[in-house]
Every structure is written in structure tokens, then in C-alpha cells.
mmCIF file of C-alpha atoms in Angstrom:
data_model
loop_
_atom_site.group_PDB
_atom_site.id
_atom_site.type_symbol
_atom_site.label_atom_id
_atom_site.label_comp_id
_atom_site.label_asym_id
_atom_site.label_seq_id
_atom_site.Cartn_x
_atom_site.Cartn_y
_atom_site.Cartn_z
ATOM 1 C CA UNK F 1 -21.704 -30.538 9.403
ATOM 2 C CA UNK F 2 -22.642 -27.292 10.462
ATOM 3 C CA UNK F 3 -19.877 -27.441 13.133
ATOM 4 C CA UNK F 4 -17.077 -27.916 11.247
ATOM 5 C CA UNK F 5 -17.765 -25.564 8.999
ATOM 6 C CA UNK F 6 -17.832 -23.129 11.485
ATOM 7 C CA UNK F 7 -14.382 -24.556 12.737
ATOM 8 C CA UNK F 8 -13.184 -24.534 8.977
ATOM 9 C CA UNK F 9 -14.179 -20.967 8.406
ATOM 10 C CA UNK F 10 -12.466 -20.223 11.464
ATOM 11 C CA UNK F 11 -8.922 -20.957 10.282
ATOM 12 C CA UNK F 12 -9.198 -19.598 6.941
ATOM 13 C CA UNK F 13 -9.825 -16.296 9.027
ATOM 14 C CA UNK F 14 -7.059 -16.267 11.380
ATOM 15 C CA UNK F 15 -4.992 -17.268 8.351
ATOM 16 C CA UNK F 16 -5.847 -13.952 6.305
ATOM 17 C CA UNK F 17 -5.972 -11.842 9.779
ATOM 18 C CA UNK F 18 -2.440 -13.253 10.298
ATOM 19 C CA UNK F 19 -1.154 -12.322 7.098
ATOM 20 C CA UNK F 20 -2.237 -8.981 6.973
ATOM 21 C CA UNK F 21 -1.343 -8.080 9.878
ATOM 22 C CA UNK F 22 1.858 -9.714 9.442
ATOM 23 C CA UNK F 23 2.456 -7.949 6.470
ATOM 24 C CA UNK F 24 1.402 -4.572 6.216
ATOM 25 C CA UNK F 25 2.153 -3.881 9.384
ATOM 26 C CA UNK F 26 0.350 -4.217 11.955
ATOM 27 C CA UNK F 27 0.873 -1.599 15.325
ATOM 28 C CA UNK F 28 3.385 0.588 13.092
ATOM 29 C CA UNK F 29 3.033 4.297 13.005
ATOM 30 C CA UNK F 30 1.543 6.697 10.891
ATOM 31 C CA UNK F 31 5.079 8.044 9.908
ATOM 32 C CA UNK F 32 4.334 10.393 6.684
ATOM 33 C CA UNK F 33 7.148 9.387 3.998
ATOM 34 C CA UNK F 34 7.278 12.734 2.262
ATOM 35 C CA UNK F 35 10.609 14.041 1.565
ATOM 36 C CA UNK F 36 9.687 17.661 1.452
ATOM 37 C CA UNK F 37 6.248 19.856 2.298
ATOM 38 C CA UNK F 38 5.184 23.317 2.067
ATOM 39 C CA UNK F 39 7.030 24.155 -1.120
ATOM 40 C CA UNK F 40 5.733 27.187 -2.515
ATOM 41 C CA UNK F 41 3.951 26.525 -5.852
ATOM 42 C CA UNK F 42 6.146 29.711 -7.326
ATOM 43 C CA UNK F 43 8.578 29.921 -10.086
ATOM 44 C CA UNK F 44 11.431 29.391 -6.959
ATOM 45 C CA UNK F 45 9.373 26.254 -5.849
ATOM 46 C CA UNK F 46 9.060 24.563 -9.350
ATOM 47 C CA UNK F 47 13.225 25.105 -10.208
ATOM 48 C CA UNK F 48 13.546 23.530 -6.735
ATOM 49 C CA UNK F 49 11.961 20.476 -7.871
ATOM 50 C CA UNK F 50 13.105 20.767 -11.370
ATOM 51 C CA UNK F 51 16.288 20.656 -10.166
ATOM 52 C CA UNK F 52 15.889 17.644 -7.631
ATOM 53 C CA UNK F 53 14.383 15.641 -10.640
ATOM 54 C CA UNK F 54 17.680 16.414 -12.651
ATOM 55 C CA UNK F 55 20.477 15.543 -9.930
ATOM 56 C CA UNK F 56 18.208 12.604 -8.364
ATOM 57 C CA UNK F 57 19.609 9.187 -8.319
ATOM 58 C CA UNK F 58 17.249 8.156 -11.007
ATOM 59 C CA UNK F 59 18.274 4.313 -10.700
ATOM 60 C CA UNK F 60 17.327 4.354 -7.516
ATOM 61 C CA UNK F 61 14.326 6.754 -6.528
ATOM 62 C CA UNK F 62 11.570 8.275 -8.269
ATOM 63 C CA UNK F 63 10.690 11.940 -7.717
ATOM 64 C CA UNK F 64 6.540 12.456 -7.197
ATOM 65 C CA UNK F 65 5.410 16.131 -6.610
ATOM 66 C CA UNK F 66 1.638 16.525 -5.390
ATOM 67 C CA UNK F 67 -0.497 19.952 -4.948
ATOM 68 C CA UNK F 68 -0.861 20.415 -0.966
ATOM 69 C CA UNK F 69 -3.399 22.988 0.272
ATOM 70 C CA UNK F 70 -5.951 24.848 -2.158
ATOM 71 C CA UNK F 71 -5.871 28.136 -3.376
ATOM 72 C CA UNK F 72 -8.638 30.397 -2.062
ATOM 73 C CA UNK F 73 -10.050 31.081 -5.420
ATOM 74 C CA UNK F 74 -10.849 27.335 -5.765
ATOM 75 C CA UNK F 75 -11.904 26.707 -2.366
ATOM 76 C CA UNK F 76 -15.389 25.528 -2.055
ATOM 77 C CA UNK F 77 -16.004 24.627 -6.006
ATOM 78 C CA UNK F 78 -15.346 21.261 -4.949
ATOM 79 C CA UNK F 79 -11.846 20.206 -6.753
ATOM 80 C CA UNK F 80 -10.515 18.966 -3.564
ATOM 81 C CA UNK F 81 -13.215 15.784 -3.755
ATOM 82 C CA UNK F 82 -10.808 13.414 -5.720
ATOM 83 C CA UNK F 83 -7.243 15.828 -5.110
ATOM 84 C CA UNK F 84 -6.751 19.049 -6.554
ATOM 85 C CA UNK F 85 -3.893 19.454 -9.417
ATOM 86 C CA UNK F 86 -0.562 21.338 -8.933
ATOM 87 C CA UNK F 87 -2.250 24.235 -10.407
ATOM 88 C CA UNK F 88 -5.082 24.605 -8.243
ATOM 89 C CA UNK F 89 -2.393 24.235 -4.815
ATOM 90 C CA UNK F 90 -0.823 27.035 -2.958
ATOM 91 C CA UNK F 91 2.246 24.453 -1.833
ATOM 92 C CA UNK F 92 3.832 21.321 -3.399
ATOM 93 C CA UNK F 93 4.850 18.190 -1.452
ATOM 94 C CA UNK F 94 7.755 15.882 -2.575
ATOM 95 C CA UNK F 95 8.187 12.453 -2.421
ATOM 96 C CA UNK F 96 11.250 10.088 -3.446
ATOM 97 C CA UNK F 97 9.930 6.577 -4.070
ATOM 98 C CA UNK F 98 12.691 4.283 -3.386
ATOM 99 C CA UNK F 99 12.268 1.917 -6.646
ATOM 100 C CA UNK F 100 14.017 -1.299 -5.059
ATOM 101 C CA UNK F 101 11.827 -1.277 -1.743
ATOM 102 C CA UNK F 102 8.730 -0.720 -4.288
ATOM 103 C CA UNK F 103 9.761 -3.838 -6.189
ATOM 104 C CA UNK F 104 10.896 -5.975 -3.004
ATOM 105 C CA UNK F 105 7.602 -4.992 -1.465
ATOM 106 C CA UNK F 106 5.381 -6.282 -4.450
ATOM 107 C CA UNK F 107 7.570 -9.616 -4.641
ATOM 108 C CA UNK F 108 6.882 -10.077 -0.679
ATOM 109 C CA UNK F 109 3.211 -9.849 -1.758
ATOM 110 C CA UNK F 110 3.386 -12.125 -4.602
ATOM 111 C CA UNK F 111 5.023 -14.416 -2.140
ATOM 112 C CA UNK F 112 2.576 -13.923 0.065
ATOM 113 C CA UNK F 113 -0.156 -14.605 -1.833
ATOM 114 C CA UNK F 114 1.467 -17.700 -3.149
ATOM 115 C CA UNK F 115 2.284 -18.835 0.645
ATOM 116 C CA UNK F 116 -1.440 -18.087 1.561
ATOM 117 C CA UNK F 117 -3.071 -20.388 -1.294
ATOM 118 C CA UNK F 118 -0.919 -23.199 -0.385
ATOM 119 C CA UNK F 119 -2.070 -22.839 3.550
ATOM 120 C CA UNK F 120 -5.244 -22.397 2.074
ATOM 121 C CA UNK F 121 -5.447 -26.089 0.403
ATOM 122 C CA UNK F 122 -3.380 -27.729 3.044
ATOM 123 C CA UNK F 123 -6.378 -26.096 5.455
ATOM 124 C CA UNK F 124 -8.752 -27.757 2.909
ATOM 125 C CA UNK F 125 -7.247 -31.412 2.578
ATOM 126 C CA UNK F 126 -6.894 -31.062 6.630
ATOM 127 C CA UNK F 127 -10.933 -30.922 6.711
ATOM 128 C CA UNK F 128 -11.510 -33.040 3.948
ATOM 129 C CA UNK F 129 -9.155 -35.638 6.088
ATOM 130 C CA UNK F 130 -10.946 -34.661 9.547
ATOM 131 C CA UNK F 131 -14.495 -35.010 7.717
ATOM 132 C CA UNK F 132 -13.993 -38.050 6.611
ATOM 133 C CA UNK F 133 -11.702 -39.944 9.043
ATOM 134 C CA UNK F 134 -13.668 -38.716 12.170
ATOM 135 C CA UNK F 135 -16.819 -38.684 10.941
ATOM 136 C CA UNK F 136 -18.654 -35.611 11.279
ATOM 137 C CA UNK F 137 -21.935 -34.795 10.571
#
């Protein structure tokens, strides 16, 4: 018995090492997907980005703006431990989340995790059936 559960254990592992490798990439590149970086967090800087979130294609990306790099004043008070606001940040960074690759990417992994529970039991009947009909112990 304690052999083939070893052997059992074994696929269910290079099952879930498959998929995720399979599916979030595996070997790609660190490739940063912000649109823009290093706006100044001035008046200038915020009607740039007021203006991109007024003549953006709102049907089909979503505007995000994050705080990049700390202003001195709040450096060392420890804000930056969970992400300092846009108030605290000398810059802004923009990103445009494309909304259709956001949903086709969470339907892959519902598929996914549909396609893995199925491989799952089919790997679970296949040791029930080699248990029984070969007889290990």
C-alpha cells in the first residue's frame, strides 16, 4: 500500500506542476505592464491622468493610478510596509487594464480548475482500478 500511494501522490503532483506552469506562464519574462511611470504627483500630473480617464476607451480598459516612490517627509515612518497612498508619493504610475483579457483570463482559470478536478477523479478511479485489479498491498 505504501507504494502506490507514493505512485498516486506522484501524479496528482505533476498534474498541478503541469498546470501551473502551463498556465501562468512558466519561463516568461518579467515584462512590467505599466502604461506610464514617473508622473509627477503635481497639479500637471493629476490633469494628465484626469484627462486619460475621460478620453479612455472605457468599454475596453480600465485606468489604475498607483503612488511610486515616497516623499522624503514620510520616508522611514514606515507607510511604505503595505504601499504608500497617492498622497504620500513623489510620482504616479499608470496602468490600463485591458477588461476582456481580465475576463478571458479568469474563464481560462475556471476552465482550468474544472479540467484539473476531472483529471483529478479519472487519476482516482485509475488507482482505485490498479488497487484492486492488480492487487497491491
Amino acid at each position: 500500500m505504501l507504494g502506490f500511494n507514493r505512485y498516486r501522490r506522484g501524479f496528482r503532483s505533476l498534474v498541478l506542476v503541469h498546470n501551473r506552469n502551463h498556465y501562468h506562464g512558466a519561463g516568461s519574462m518579467n515584462i512590467p505592464n505599466y502604461l506610464f511611470s514617473e508622473i509627477p504627483n503635481n497639479d500637471e500630473g493629476r490633469e494628465l491622468v484626469r484627462l486619460m480617464r475621460k478620453y479612455c476607451n472605457k468599454k475596453r480598459f480600465q485606468i489604475e493610478v498607483y503612488g511610486q516612490h515616497v516623499k522624503d517627509e514620510y520616508r522611514g515612518t514606515g507607510v511604505t510596509r503595505m504601499g504608500q497612498n497617492i498622497e504620500q508619493s513623489k510620482c504616479l504610475r499608470v496602468y490600463a487594464r485591458d477588461k476582456i483579457e481580465r475576463e478571458n483570463k479568469h474563464k481560462r482559470y475556471r476552465d482550468n480548475w474544472a479540467n484539473r478536478q476531472v483529471m483529478a477523479d479519472e487519476l482516482e478511479n485509475l488507482a482505485y482500478n490498479i488497487k484492486h485489479n492488480i492487487g497491491f498491498k
